[in-house]
PDB file of C-alpha atoms in Angstrom:
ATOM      1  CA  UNK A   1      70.914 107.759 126.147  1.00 52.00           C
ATOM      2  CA  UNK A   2      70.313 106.843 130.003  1.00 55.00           C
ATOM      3  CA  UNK A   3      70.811 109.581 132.176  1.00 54.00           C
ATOM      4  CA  UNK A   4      74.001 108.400 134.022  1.00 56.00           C
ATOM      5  CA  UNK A   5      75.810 107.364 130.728  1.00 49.00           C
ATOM      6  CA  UNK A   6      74.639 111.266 129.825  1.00 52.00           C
ATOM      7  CA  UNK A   7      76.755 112.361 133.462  1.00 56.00           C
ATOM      8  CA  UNK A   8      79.675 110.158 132.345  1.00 53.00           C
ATOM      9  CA  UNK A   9      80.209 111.612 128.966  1.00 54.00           C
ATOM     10  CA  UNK A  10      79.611 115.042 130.198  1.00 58.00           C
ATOM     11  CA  UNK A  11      82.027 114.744 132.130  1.00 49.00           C
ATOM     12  CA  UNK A  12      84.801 113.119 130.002  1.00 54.00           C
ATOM     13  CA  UNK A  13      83.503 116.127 127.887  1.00 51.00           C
ATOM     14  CA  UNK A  14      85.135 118.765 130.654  1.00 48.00           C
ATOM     15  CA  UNK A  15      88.125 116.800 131.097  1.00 50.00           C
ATOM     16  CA  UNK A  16      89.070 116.861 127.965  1.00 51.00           C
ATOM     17  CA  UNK A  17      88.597 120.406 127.438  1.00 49.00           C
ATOM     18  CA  UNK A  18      90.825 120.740 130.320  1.00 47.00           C
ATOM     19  CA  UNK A  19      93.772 119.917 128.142  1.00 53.00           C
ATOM     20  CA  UNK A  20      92.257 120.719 124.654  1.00 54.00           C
ATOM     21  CA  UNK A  21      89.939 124.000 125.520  1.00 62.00           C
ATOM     22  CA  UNK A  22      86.924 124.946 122.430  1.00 83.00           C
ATOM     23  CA  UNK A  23      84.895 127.247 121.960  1.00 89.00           C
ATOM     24  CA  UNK A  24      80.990 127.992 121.794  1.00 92.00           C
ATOM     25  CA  UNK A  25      80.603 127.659 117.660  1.00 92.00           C
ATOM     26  CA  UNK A  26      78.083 130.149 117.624  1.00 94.00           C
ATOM     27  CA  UNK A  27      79.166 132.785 120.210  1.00 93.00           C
ATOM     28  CA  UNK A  28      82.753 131.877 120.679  1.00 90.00           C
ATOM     29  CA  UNK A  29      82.268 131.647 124.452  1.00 89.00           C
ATOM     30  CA  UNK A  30      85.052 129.270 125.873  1.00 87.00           C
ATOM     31  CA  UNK A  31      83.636 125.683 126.936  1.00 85.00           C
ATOM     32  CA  UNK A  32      86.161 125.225 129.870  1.00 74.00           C
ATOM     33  CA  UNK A  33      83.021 124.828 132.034  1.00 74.00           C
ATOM     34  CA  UNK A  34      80.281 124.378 130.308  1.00 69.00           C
ATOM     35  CA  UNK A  35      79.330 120.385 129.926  1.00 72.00           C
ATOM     36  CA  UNK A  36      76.963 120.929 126.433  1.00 77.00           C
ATOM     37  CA  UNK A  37      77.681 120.136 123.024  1.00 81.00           C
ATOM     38  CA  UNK A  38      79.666 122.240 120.397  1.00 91.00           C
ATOM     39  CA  UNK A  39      76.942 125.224 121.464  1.00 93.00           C
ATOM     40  CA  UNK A  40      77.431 126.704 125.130  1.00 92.00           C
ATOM     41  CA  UNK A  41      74.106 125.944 127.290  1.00 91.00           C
ATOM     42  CA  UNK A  42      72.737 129.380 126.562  1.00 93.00           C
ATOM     43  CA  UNK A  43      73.008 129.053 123.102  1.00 95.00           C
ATOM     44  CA  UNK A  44      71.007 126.154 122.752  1.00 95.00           C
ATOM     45  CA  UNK A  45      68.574 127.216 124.969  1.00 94.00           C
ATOM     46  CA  UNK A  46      68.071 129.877 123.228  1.00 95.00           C
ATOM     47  CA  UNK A  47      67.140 127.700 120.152  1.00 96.00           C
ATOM     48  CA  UNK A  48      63.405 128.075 120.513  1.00 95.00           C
ATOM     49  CA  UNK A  49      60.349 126.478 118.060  1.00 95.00           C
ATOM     50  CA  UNK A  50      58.413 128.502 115.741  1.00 92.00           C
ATOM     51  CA  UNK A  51      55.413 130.092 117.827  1.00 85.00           C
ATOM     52  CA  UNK A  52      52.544 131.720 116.180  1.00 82.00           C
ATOM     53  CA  UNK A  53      49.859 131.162 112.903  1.00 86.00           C
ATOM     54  CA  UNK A  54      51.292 129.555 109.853  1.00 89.00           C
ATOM     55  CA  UNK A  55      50.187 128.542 106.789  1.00 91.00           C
ATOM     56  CA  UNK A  56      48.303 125.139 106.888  1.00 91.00           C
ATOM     57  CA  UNK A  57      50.167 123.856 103.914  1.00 94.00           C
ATOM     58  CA  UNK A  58      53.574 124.829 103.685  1.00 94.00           C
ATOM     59  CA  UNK A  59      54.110 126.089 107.502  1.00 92.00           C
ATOM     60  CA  UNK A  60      55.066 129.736 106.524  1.00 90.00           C
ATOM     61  CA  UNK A  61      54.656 131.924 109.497  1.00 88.00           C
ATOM     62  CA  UNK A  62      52.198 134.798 108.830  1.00 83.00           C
ATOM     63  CA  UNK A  63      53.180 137.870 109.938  1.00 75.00           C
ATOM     64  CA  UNK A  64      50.085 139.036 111.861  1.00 68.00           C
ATOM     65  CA  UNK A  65      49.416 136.501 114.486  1.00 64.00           C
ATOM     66  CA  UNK A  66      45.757 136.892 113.664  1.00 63.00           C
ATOM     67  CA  UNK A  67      46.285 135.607 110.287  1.00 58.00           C
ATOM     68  CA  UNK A  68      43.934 132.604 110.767  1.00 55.00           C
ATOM     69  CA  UNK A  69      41.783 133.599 113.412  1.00 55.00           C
ATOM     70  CA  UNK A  70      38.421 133.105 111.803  1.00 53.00           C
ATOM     71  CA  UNK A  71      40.443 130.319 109.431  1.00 63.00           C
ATOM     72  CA  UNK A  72      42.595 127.771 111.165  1.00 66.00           C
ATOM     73  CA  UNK A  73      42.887 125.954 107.848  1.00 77.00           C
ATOM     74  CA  UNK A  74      44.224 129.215 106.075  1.00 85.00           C
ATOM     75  CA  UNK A  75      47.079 128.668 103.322  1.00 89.00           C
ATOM     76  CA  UNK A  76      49.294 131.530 102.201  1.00 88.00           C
ATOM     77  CA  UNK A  77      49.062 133.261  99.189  1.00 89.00           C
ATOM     78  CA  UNK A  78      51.832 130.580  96.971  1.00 91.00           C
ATOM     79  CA  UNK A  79      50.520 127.517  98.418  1.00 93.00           C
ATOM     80  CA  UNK A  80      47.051 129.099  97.321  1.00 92.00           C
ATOM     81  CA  UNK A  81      48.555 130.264  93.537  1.00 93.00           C
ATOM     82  CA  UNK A  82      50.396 126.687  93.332  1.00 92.00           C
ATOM     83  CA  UNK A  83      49.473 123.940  95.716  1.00 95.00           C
ATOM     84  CA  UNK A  84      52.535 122.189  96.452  1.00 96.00           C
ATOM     85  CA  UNK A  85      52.739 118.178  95.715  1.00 96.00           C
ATOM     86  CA  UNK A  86      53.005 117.434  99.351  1.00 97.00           C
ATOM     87  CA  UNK A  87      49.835 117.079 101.732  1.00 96.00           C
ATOM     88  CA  UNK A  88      51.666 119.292 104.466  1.00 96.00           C
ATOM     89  CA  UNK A  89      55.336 120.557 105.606  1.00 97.00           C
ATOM     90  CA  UNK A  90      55.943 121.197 109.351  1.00 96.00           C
ATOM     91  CA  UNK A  91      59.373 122.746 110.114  1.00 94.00           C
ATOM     92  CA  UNK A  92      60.406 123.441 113.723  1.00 96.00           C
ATOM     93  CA  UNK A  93      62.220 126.394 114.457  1.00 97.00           C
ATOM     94  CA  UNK A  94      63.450 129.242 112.415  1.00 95.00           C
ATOM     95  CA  UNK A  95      66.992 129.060 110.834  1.00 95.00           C
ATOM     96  CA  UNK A  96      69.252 131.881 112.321  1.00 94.00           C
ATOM     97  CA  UNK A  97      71.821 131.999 114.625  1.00 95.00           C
ATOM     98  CA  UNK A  98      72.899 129.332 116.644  1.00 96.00           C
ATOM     99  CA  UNK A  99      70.969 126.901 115.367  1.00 97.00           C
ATOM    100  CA  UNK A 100      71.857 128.315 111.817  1.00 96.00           C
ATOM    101  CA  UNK A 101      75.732 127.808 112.722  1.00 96.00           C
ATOM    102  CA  UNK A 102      75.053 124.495 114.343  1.00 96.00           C
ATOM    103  CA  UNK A 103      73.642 123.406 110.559  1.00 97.00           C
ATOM    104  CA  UNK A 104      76.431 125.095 109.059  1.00 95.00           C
ATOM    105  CA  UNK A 105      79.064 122.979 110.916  1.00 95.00           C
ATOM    106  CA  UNK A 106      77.753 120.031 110.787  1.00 95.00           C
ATOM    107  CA  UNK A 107      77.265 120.301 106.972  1.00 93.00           C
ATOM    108  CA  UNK A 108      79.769 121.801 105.878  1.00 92.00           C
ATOM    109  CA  UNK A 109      82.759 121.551 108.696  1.00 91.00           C
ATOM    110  CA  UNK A 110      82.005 117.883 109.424  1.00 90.00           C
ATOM    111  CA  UNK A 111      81.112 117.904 112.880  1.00 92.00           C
ATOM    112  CA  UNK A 112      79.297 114.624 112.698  1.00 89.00           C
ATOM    113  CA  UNK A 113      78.675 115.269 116.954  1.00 91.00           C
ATOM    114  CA  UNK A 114      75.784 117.540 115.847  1.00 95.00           C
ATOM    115  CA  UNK A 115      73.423 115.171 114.190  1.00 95.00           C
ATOM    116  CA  UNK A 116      72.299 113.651 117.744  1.00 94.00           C
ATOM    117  CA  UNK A 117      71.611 116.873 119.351  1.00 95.00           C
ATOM    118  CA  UNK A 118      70.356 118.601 116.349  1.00 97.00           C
ATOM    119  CA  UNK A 119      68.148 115.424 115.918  1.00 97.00           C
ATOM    120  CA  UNK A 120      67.374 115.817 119.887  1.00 96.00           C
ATOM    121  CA  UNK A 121      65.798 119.424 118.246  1.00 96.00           C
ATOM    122  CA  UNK A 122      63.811 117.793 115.719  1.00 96.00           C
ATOM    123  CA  UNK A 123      62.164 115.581 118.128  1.00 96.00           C
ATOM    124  CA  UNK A 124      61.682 117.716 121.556  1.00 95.00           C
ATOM    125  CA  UNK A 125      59.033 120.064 118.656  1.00 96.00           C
ATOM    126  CA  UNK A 126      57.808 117.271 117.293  1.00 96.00           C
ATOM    127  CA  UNK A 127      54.280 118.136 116.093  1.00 93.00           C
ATOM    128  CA  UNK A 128      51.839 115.076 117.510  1.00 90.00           C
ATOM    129  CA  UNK A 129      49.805 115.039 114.425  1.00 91.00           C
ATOM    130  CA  UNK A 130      52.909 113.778 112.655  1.00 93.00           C
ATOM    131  CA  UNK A 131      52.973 110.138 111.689  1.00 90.00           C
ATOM    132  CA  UNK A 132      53.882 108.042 108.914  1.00 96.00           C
ATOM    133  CA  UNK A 133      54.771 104.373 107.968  1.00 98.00           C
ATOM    134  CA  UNK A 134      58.059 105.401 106.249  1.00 98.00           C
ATOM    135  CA  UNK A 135      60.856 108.023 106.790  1.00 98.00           C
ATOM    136  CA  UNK A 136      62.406 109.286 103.787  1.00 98.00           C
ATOM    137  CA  UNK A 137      65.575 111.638 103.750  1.00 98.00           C
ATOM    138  CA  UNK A 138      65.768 113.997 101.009  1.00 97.00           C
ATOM    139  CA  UNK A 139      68.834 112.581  99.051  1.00 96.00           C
ATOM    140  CA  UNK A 140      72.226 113.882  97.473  1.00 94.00           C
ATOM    141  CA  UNK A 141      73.550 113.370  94.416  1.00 92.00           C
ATOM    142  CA  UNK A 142      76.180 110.390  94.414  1.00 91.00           C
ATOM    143  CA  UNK A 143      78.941 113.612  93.342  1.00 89.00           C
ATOM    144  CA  UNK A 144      77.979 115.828  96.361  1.00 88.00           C
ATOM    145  CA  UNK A 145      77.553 112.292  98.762  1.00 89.00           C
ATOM    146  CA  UNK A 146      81.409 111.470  97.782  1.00 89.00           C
ATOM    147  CA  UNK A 147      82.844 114.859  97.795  1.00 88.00           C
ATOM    148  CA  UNK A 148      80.903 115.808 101.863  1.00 89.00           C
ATOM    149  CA  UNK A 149      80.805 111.739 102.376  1.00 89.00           C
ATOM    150  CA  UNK A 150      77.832 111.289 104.134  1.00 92.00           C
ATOM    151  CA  UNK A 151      73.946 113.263 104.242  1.00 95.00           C
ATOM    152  CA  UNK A 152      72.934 114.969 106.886  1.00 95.00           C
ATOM    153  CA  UNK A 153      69.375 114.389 106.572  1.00 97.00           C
ATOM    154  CA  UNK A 154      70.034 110.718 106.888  1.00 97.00           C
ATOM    155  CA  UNK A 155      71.598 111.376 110.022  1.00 96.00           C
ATOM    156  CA  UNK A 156      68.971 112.902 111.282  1.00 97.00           C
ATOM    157  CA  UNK A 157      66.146 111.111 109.891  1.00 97.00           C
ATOM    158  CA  UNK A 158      67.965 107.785 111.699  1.00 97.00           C
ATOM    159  CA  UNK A 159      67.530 109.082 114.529  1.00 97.00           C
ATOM    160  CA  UNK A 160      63.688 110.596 113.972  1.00 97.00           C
ATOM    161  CA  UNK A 161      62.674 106.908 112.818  1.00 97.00           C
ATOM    162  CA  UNK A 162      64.155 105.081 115.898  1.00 97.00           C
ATOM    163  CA  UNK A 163      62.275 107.379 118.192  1.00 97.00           C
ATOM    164  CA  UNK A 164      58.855 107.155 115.943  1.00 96.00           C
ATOM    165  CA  UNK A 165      59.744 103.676 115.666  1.00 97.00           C
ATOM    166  CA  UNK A 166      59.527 103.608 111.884  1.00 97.00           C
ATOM    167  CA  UNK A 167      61.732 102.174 109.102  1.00 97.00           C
ATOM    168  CA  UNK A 168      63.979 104.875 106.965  1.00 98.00           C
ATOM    169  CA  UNK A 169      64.407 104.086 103.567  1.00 97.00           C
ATOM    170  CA  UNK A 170      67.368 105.756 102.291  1.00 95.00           C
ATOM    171  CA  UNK A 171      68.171 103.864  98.900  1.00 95.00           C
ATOM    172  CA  UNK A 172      64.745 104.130  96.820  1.00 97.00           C
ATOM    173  CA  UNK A 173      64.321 107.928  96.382  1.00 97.00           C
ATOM    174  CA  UNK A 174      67.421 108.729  94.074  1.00 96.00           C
ATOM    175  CA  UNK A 175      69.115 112.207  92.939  1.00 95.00           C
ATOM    176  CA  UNK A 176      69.938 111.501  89.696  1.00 92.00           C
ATOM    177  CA  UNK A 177      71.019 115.133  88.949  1.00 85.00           C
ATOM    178  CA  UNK A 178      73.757 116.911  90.014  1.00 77.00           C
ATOM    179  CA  UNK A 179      71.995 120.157  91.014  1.00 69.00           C
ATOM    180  CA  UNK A 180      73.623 123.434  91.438  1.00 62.00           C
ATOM    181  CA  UNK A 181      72.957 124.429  94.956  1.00 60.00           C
ATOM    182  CA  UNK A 182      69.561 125.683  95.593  1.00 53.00           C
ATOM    183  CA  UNK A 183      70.976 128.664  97.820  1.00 58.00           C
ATOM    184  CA  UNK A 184      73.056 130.114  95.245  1.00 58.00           C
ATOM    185  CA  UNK A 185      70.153 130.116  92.562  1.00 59.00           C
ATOM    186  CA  UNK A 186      66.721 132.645  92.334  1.00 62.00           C
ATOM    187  CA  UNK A 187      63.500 131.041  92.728  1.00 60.00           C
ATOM    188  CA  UNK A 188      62.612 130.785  89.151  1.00 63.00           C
ATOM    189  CA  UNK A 189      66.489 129.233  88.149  1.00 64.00           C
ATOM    190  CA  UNK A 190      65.490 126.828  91.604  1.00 62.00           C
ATOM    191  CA  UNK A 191      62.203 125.908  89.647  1.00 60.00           C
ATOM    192  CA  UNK A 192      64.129 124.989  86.713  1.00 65.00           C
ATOM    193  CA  UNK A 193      67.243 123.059  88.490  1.00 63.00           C
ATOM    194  CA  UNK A 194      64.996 120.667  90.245  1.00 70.00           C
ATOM    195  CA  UNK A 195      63.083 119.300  87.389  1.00 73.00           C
ATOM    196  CA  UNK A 196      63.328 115.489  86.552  1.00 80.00           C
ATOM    197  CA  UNK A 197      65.969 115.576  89.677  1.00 89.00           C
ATOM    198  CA  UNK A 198      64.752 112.588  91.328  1.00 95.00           C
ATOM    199  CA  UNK A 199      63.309 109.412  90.467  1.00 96.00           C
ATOM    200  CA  UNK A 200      62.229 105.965  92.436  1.00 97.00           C
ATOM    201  CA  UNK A 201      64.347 103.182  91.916  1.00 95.00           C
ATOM    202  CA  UNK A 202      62.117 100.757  94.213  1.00 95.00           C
ATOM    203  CA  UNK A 203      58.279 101.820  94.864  1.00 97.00           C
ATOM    204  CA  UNK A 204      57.486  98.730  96.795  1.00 96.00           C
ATOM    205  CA  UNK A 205      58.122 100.877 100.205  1.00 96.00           C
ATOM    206  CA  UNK A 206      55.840 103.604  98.817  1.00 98.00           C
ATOM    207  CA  UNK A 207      52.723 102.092  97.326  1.00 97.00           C
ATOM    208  CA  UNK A 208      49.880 102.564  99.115  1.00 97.00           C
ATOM    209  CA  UNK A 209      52.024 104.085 102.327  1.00 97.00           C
ATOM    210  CA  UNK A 210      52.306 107.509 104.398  1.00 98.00           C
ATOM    211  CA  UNK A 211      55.439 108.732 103.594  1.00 98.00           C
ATOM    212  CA  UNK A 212      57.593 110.814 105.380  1.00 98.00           C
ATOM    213  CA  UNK A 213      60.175 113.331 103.868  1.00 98.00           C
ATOM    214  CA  UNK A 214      63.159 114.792 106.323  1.00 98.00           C
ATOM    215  CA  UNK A 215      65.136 117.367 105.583  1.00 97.00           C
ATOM    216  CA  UNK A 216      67.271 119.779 107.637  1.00 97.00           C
ATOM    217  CA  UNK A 217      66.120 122.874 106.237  1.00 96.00           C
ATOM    218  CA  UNK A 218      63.280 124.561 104.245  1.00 95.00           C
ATOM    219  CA  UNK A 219      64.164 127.256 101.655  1.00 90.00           C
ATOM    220  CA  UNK A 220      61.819 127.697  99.079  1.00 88.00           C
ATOM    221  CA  UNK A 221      60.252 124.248  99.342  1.00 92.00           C
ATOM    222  CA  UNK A 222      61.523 123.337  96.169  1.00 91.00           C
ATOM    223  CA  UNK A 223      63.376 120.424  96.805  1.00 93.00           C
ATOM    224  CA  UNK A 224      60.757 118.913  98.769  1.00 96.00           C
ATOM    225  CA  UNK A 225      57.837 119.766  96.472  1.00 95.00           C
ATOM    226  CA  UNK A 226      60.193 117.756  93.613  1.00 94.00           C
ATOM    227  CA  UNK A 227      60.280 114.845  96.090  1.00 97.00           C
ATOM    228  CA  UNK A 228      56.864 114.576  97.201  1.00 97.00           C
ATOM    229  CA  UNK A 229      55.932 114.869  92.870  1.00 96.00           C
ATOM    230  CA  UNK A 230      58.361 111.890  92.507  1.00 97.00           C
ATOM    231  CA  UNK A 231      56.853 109.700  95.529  1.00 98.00           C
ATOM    232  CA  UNK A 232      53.429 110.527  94.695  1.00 97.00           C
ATOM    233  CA  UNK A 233      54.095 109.252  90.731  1.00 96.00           C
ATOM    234  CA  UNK A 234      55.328 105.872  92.455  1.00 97.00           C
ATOM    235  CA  UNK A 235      52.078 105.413  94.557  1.00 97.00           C
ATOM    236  CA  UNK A 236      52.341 107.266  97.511  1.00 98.00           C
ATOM    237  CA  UNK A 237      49.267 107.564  99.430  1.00 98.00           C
ATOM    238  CA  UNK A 238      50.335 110.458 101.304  1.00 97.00           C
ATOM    239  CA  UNK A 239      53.521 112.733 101.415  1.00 98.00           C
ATOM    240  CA  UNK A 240      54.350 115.236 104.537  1.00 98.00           C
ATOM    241  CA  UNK A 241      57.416 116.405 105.220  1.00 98.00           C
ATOM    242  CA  UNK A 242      59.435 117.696 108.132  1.00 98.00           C
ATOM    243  CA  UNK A 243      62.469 120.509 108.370  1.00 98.00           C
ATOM    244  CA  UNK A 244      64.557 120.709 111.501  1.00 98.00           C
ATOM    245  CA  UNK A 245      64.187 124.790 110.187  1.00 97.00           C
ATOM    246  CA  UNK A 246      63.183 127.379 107.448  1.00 96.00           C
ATOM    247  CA  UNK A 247      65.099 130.560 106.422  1.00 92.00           C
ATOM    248  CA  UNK A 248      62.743 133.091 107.164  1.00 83.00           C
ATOM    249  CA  UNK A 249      61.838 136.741 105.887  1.00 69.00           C
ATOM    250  CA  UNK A 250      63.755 139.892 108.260  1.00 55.00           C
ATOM    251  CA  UNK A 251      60.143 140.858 109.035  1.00 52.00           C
ATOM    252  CA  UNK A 252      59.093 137.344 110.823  1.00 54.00           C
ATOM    253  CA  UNK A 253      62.004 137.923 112.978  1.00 54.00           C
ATOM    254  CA  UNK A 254      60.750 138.786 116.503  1.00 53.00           C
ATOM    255  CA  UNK A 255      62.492 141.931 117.764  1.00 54.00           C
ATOM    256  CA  UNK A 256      64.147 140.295 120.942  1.00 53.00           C
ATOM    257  CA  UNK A 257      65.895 137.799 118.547  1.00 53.00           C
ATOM    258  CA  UNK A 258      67.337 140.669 116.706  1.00 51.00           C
ATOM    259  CA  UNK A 259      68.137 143.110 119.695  1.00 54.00           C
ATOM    260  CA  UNK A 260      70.026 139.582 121.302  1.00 57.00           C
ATOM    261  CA  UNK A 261      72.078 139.417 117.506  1.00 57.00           C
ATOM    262  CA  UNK A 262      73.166 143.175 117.262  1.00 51.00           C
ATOM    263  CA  UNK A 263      76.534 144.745 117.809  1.00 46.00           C
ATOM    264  CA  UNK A 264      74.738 147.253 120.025  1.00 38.00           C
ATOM    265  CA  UNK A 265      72.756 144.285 122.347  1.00 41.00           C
ATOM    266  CA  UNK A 266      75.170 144.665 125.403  1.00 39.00           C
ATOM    267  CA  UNK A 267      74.556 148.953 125.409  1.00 35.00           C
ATOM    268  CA  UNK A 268      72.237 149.954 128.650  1.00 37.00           C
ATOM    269  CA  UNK A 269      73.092 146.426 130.245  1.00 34.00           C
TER     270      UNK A 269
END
């Protein structure tokens, strides 16, 4: 969006909050004066990209940030026990509050607003190894599409192509099974849910081609290992795939991010 057209609608933004004031949906900090979008400005600037060594597969973060000193091509221990069916997985920035609650609302509270600015994300980390002659959005089951009406990786992934300047193809990779949700399930019942989940309906876009997969966020990798398996079986040459962010383990956590979270954070201030 031009700049000016950017002043405009910010704006209309505080004029409107004049009359009809919101708040910050990750701190709850009013919005009167602040001209950003559905996050105050120090929330999303506060959203900041994974930093660090990670595993050259899957993109886990290692916890010692000497992890692949000697090897820079170092995979972690599960991509090394069971090599995942995708050539590499990049994911951006680490899925906690706000960027966590910024997810949350536009999934599940239909605040379609989010998808440019959490697409904005995506593409201000964008790794510039990353390239591909096809975008590909993970996709929901037809139930789960009519009951939320529309799939937020698409959004996103719209967006992500237009900027790469690449085609999305959201029609050929198909969810034929209506999954329980991955985040309620343990890894093993994840393994199992998955299985014969999704099938091609057209390979012509795939044969032979770099594909892309987007997806908002990275859990256990399961999804997107079941994907890449799929695209691969319809002639694939290549499968990556990119997260906007990845739940991570307490211990990855840097300590500031914490401190900044606690109940305690404002003592000694």
């Amino acid at each position: 969006m031009p700049p000016r057209l950017c002043d405009v609608f910010s704006w209309c933004r505080l004029a409107l909050r004049a009359i009809l004031p919101v708040d910050c949906l990750s701190c709850a900090q009013p919005l009167a004066l602040d001209t950003s979008a559905y996050l105050c400005r120090a929330c999303w600037d506060s959203i900041t990209p994974f930093a660090g060594p990670r595993c050259a597969q899957c993109g886990q973060p290692f916890v010692s940030r000497t992890a692949d000193w000697w090897l820079p091509g170092h995979r972690c221990q599960p991509c090394l026990n069971r090599p995942p069916a995708y050539d590499r997985a990049w994911t951006l920035y680490p899925y906690m509050p706000p960027l966590q609650d910024g997810i949350c609302a536009l999934k599940y509270r239909n605040v379609y607003g989010l998808a440019a600015p959490l697409a904005a994300l995506m593409i201000r980390a964008l790794p510039q190894e990353i390239d591909a002659d096809v975008l590909v959005p993970v996709p929901l089951h037809s139930s789960r599409l009519r009951t939320r009406e529309f799939n937020q990786s698409l959004l996103i992934a719209d967006r992500l192509g237009r900027h790469m300047n690449r085609p999305v193809s959201s029609i050929d990779l198909i969810r034929v099974a209506a999954t329980e949700p991955q985040t309620s399930l343990t890894r093993p019942q994840r393994l199992r849910n998955l299985r014969r989940a999704f099938v091609v309906g057209n390979a012509e876009p795939f044969v032979g081609r770099r594909v892309l997969l987007i997806d908002d966020v990275f859990t256990t990798g399961t999804t997107l290992n079941e994907c890449a398996k799929t695209l691969r079986t319809a002639g694939a040459a290549s499968v990556w795939a990119l997260t906007l962010a990845r739940t991570i383990d307490s211990s990855l956590v840097p300590d500031r991010l914490v401190a900044a979270r606690a109940p305690f954070a404002h003592i000694g201030r």
